Amino acid sequence: MKRFFAKRFLNLNLKDVIKTAATLAVACAVCFLLLPVSQNDFHAPLIFVLAVLLISLNTNGYIYGIFGSIFAVFGVNYAFTYPYFNLNFSIAGYPLTFLCTFAVSIVVSTLTTKVKQSESLRLESQREMMRSNLLRAISHDLRTPLTSIIGSINAVLESGDAMPQSDKTRLLSDAKSDAEWLVAMVENLLSITRIQADPTQSLHKEPQAAEEILYETASRFRKQYPNIKVDILIPDEVLMVPMDAMLIVQVLTNLMANSAIHGQTTTKIALSVRASGSETEFNVSDNGVGISKRKLKTLFEGGEISSDEQTDGSRSMGIGLSVCKAIITAHGGRIWADEPESGASVTFTLPLEEVAENDNQAENTYN
């Protein structure tokens, strides 16, 4: 038992200690304020039980709640029970009251700690499920384009001068396209790894003009998909949004590439941004074939997201969409997909420091 408590005290977290002390100090202050106006002392144990509950909810481990429970029993007896500022456990009825207070405090502390541990286990289970989905997607997404690259290069090498130059150019262009896609996928995986390892250190948030992010993304996208028209919808006033610009460009690029690849019939993509309360909403929509209803709920969980008719298995964007969710979540935002009348629409939010006063929109077409 001594070894257990010694280990617990050596592992005390300064923030949790401060939270515990501050909560108990507030409980004492409330009891002192109520002391002159209260007809009895019954409120004090209840206030300290509430304090123990708050301590257990806002700290990690049992030790803080247990300490709060012990402090509550002795503190109530010493400072808030007549005769005041004197320990006296012999007053009629009080030993049972203090015993019940201590028991309730311990039970509350234990239950809240177990609930928090269960929630932690649930979140860990979700992360493991996401990792499993990513591994399944990786095994598929790496194998198919690598096989294509090897096959194209072997065909060129083995044919020698017998293959027409136009066929060589086509095969090498296909291999180059697959290699570029693999590079993008590796960058996505690295982003997920960095964010999961330490979200606070992976983000370099600075206020950025939202419209500049949209135009930069559109410029990059048009180089790869020159035949797809990009419309940009921006507010009249400049929106300065705290973000890691490189990662948000990656999110928008992933979403636009998904529209181009899985939309199948996509000829136009619309990018928009607007202020919505304390958040900024970014939207990517297209006029492609859309997303099936059964895929919407699991769209960002790392599995394959292509439609049933999709035949280009090498272009699964499950990993890219998992990256999008990880990046937006690390920013403190949300991401979801809607089902418009035609095409697909994905929206994500980023917190705003200052809400724009005017969110009237003006549409511009990017040529």
Coordinates of N, CA and C in Angstrom, one line a residue, residues 222-335:
R222 N -5.4 22.9 -61.3 CA -5.5 23.0 -62.7 C -4.3 22.5 -63.5
K223 N -3.2 22.5 -62.9 CA -2.0 21.9 -63.6 C -2.1 20.4 -63.8
Q224 N -2.8 19.8 -62.9 CA -3.0 18.3 -63.0 C -4.3 17.9 -63.8
Y225 N -5.3 18.8 -63.6 CA -6.6 18.5 -64.3 C -7.0 19.8 -65.1
P226 N -6.4 20.0 -66.2 CA -6.6 21.3 -67.0 C -8.0 21.3 -67.6
N227 N -8.7 20.2 -67.7 CA -10.0 20.1 -68.4 C -11.1 20.3 -67.5
I228 N -10.9 20.4 -66.2 CA -12.0 20.6 -65.2 C -12.0 22.1 -64.8
K229 N -13.2 22.7 -64.9 CA -13.3 24.1 -64.6 C -13.5 24.3 -63.1
V230 N -12.9 25.3 -62.5 CA -12.9 25.6 -61.1 C -13.6 26.9 -60.8
D231 N -14.7 27.0 -60.1 CA -15.3 28.2 -59.7 C -15.0 28.5 -58.3
I232 N -14.7 29.7 -57.9 CA -14.4 30.1 -56.6 C -15.4 31.1 -56.1
L233 N -16.0 30.8 -54.9 CA -17.0 31.7 -54.3 C -16.4 32.2 -53.0
I234 N -16.2 33.6 -52.9 CA -15.5 34.2 -51.7 C -16.4 35.3 -51.1
P235 N -16.2 35.6 -49.9 CA -16.9 36.7 -49.3 C -16.4 38.1 -49.8
D236 N -17.2 39.1 -49.6 CA -16.8 40.5 -50.0 C -15.6 41.0 -49.2
E237 N -15.6 40.6 -47.9 CA -14.5 41.0 -47.0 C -13.5 39.8 -46.8
V238 N -12.3 40.2 -46.6 CA -11.2 39.2 -46.4 C -11.4 38.5 -45.1
L239 N -11.4 37.1 -45.2 CA -11.5 36.3 -44.0 C -10.1 35.9 -43.6
M240 N -9.7 36.3 -42.4 CA -8.4 35.9 -41.9 C -8.6 34.7 -40.9
V241 N -8.2 33.5 -41.3 CA -8.5 32.3 -40.5 C -7.2 31.7 -40.0
P242 N -7.1 31.4 -38.7 CA -6.0 30.8 -38.1 C -5.9 29.3 -38.6
M243 N -4.8 29.0 -39.3 CA -4.6 27.6 -39.9 C -3.2 27.3 -40.2
D244 N -2.9 26.1 -40.4 CA -1.7 25.6 -41.0 C -1.9 25.6 -42.5
A245 N -1.5 26.6 -43.2 CA -1.8 26.8 -44.6 C -1.5 25.6 -45.5
M246 N -0.3 25.0 -45.3 CA 0.1 23.9 -46.1 C -0.8 22.7 -45.9
L247 N -1.2 22.4 -44.7 CA -2.1 21.3 -44.4 C -3.5 21.5 -44.9
I248 N -4.0 22.8 -44.9 CA -5.4 23.0 -45.4 C -5.4 23.0 -46.9
V249 N -4.3 23.4 -47.5 CA -4.2 23.2 -49.0 C -4.2 21.8 -49.3
Q250 N -3.5 20.9 -48.5 CA -3.5 19.5 -48.7 C -4.9 18.9 -48.6
V251 N -5.7 19.4 -47.6 CA -7.1 19.0 -47.5 C -7.9 19.3 -48.7
L252 N -7.8 20.6 -49.2 CA -8.6 21.0 -50.3 C -8.2 20.2 -51.6
T253 N -6.8 20.0 -51.7 CA -6.3 19.3 -52.9 C -6.8 17.8 -52.9
N254 N -6.8 17.2 -51.7 CA -7.4 15.8 -51.6 C -8.9 15.8 -52.0
L255 N -9.6 16.7 -51.5 CA -11.1 16.7 -51.8 C -11.3 17.0 -53.3
M256 N -10.5 17.9 -53.9 CA -10.7 18.2 -55.3 C -10.3 17.0 -56.2
A257 N -9.2 16.4 -55.8 CA -8.7 15.2 -56.5 C -9.7 14.1 -56.4
N258 N -10.4 13.9 -55.3 CA -11.4 13.0 -55.1 C -12.6 13.2 -56.0
S259 N -13.0 14.5 -56.2 CA -14.0 14.9 -57.1 C -13.7 14.6 -58.5
A260 N -12.4 14.8 -58.9 CA -12.0 14.6 -60.3 C -12.0 13.1 -60.6
I261 N -11.5 12.3 -59.6 CA -11.2 10.9 -59.9 C -12.5 10.1 -59.7
H262 N -13.2 10.3 -58.6 CA -14.4 9.5 -58.4 C -15.7 10.1 -58.9
G263 N -15.6 11.3 -59.3 CA -16.8 11.9 -59.9 C -17.1 11.4 -61.2
Q264 N -16.1 10.8 -61.9 CA -16.2 10.1 -63.2 C -16.7 11.0 -64.3
T265 N -17.7 11.8 -64.1 CA -18.2 12.7 -65.1 C -18.0 14.2 -64.8
T266 N -17.1 14.4 -63.8 CA -16.9 15.8 -63.3 C -16.3 16.7 -64.3
T267 N -17.0 17.8 -64.6 CA -16.4 18.8 -65.5 C -16.3 20.1 -64.8
K268 N -16.8 20.3 -63.6 CA -16.8 21.5 -62.9 C -16.7 21.3 -61.4
I269 N -15.8 22.0 -60.7 CA -15.7 21.9 -59.2 C -15.9 23.4 -58.7
A270 N -16.6 23.5 -57.6 CA -16.8 24.8 -57.0 C -16.2 24.8 -55.6
L271 N -15.4 25.8 -55.4 CA -14.8 26.1 -54.1 C -15.4 27.3 -53.5
S272 N -15.8 27.2 -52.2 CA -16.4 28.4 -51.5 C -15.9 28.4 -50.1
V273 N -16.0 29.7 -49.5 CA -15.7 29.9 -48.1 C -16.6 31.0 -47.6
R274 N -17.0 30.8 -46.4 CA -17.8 31.9 -45.8 C -17.7 31.8 -44.2
A275 N -18.0 32.9 -43.6 CA -18.0 32.9 -42.1 C -19.4 32.4 -41.7
S276 N -19.4 31.6 -40.6 CA -20.6 31.1 -40.1 C -20.5 31.1 -38.6
G277 N -21.0 32.1 -37.9 CA -20.8 32.3 -36.5 C -19.4 32.4 -36.1
S278 N -18.9 31.5 -35.2 CA -17.6 31.5 -34.8 C -16.7 30.6 -35.6
E279 N -17.2 30.1 -36.7 CA -16.4 29.2 -37.6 C -16.3 29.8 -39.0
T280 N -15.4 29.2 -39.8 CA -15.3 29.5 -41.2 C -15.7 28.2 -41.9
E281 N -16.6 28.2 -42.9 CA -16.9 27.0 -43.6 C -16.3 27.0 -45.0
F282 N -15.6 25.9 -45.3 CA -15.0 25.7 -46.6 C -15.9 24.6 -47.3
N283 N -16.1 24.7 -48.6 CA -16.9 23.7 -49.3 C -16.3 23.4 -50.6
V284 N -16.3 22.1 -50.9 CA -15.9 21.6 -52.3 C -17.0 20.8 -52.8
S285 N -17.6 21.2 -54.0 CA -18.7 20.5 -54.6 C -18.4 20.3 -56.1
D286 N -19.0 19.3 -56.6 CA -18.8 19.0 -58.1 C -20.1 18.6 -58.7
N287 N -20.0 18.4 -60.0 CA -21.2 17.9 -60.8 C -21.0 16.5 -61.3
G288 N -20.3 15.7 -60.6 CA -20.0 14.3 -61.0 C -21.2 13.4 -60.6
V289 N -20.8 12.1 -60.4 CA -21.9 11.1 -60.2 C -22.3 11.1 -58.7
G290 N -21.6 11.7 -57.9 CA -22.0 11.8 -56.5 C -21.5 10.6 -55.6
I291 N -21.9 10.6 -54.4 CA -21.5 9.5 -53.4 C -22.8 8.8 -53.0
S292 N -22.7 7.4 -53.0 CA -23.8 6.6 -52.5 C -24.1 6.9 -51.1
K293 N -25.4 6.7 -50.7 CA -25.8 7.0 -49.3 C -25.1 6.1 -48.3
R294 N -24.9 4.9 -48.7 CA -24.2 3.9 -47.7 C -22.8 4.3 -47.4
K295 N -22.2 5.1 -48.3 CA -20.8 5.5 -48.1 C -20.6 6.8 -47.2
L296 N -21.7 7.6 -47.1 CA -21.6 8.9 -46.5 C -21.1 8.8 -45.0
K297 N -21.7 7.8 -44.3 CA -21.4 7.8 -42.8 C -19.9 7.4 -42.6
T298 N -19.3 6.6 -43.4 CA -18.0 6.0 -43.2 C -17.0 6.6 -44.2
L299 N -17.3 7.8 -44.8 CA -16.5 8.3 -45.8 C -15.1 8.7 -45.4
F300 N -15.0 9.1 -44.1 CA -13.7 9.7 -43.7 C -13.0 8.7 -42.7
E301 N -13.4 7.4 -42.8 CA -12.8 6.4 -41.8 C -11.7 5.6 -42.4
G302 N -11.2 5.9 -43.6 CA -10.0 5.3 -44.1 C -10.3 4.1 -45.0
G303 N -11.5 3.7 -45.2 CA -11.8 2.6 -46.1 C -11.9 3.1 -47.6
E304 N -12.2 2.2 -48.5 CA -12.3 2.6 -49.9 C -13.6 3.3 -50.1
I305 N -13.7 4.4 -50.9 CA -14.9 5.2 -51.0 C -15.4 5.2 -52.4
S306 N -14.8 4.5 -53.3 CA -15.3 4.6 -54.7 C -16.7 4.0 -54.8
S307 N -17.4 4.4 -55.8 CA -18.8 3.9 -56.0 C -18.7 2.5 -56.5
D308 N -19.9 1.9 -56.6 CA -19.9 0.5 -57.0 C -19.5 0.3 -58.5
E309 N -19.7 1.4 -59.2 CA -19.3 1.3 -60.7 C -17.9 1.7 -60.9
Q310 N -17.2 2.2 -59.9 CA -15.8 2.7 -60.0 C -14.9 1.5 -60.4
T311 N -14.1 1.7 -61.5 CA -13.3 0.6 -61.9 C -11.8 0.9 -61.7
D312 N -11.5 2.2 -61.5 CA -10.1 2.6 -61.3 C -9.6 2.4 -59.9
G313 N -9.4 1.1 -59.5 CA -9.1 0.8 -58.1 C -7.8 1.4 -57.6
S314 N -6.9 1.8 -58.5 CA -5.6 2.4 -58.1 C -5.8 3.8 -57.6
R315 N -7.0 4.3 -57.7 CA -7.2 5.7 -57.3 C -8.2 5.9 -56.1
S316 N -8.1 4.8 -55.2 CA -8.9 5.0 -54.0 C -8.4 6.1 -53.2
M317 N -9.4 7.0 -52.7 CA -9.0 8.1 -51.9 C -9.3 8.0 -50.5
G318 N -9.5 6.7 -50.0 CA -9.8 6.5 -48.6 C -8.8 7.1 -47.7
I319 N -7.5 6.9 -48.0 CA -6.4 7.4 -47.2 C -6.5 8.9 -47.2
G320 N -6.7 9.5 -48.4 CA -6.7 11.0 -48.5 C -7.8 11.6 -47.7
L321 N -9.0 10.9 -47.6 CA -10.1 11.5 -46.8 C -9.8 11.3 -45.3
S322 N -9.1 10.2 -44.9 CA -8.7 10.0 -43.5 C -7.8 11.1 -43.1
V323 N -6.9 11.5 -44.0 CA -6.0 12.6 -43.8 C -6.7 13.9 -43.5
C324 N -7.7 14.1 -44.4 CA -8.6 15.3 -44.3 C -9.2 15.4 -42.9
K325 N -9.8 14.3 -42.5 CA -10.4 14.3 -41.2 C -9.4 14.6 -40.0
A326 N -8.3 13.9 -40.1 CA -7.2 14.1 -39.1 C -6.8 15.5 -39.0
I327 N -6.5 16.2 -40.2 CA -6.0 17.5 -40.2 C -7.1 18.5 -39.7
I328 N -8.3 18.4 -40.1 CA -9.4 19.3 -39.7 C -9.7 19.1 -38.2
T329 N -9.7 17.9 -37.7 CA -9.9 17.6 -36.3 C -8.8 18.2 -35.4
A330 N -7.5 18.1 -35.9 CA -6.4 18.7 -35.2 C -6.5 20.3 -35.2
H331 N -7.2 20.9 -36.1 CA -7.4 22.3 -36.2 C -8.6 22.7 -35.2
G332 N -9.3 21.7 -34.7 CA -10.5 22.0 -33.9 C -11.8 22.2 -34.7
G333 N -11.8 21.7 -36.0 CA -12.9 21.8 -36.8 C -13.7 20.5 -37.0
R334 N -14.6 20.6 -38.0 CA -15.5 19.4 -38.3 C -15.5 19.2 -39.8
I335 N -15.7 18.0 -40.3 CA -15.8 17.8 -41.7 C -16.9 16.7 -42.0

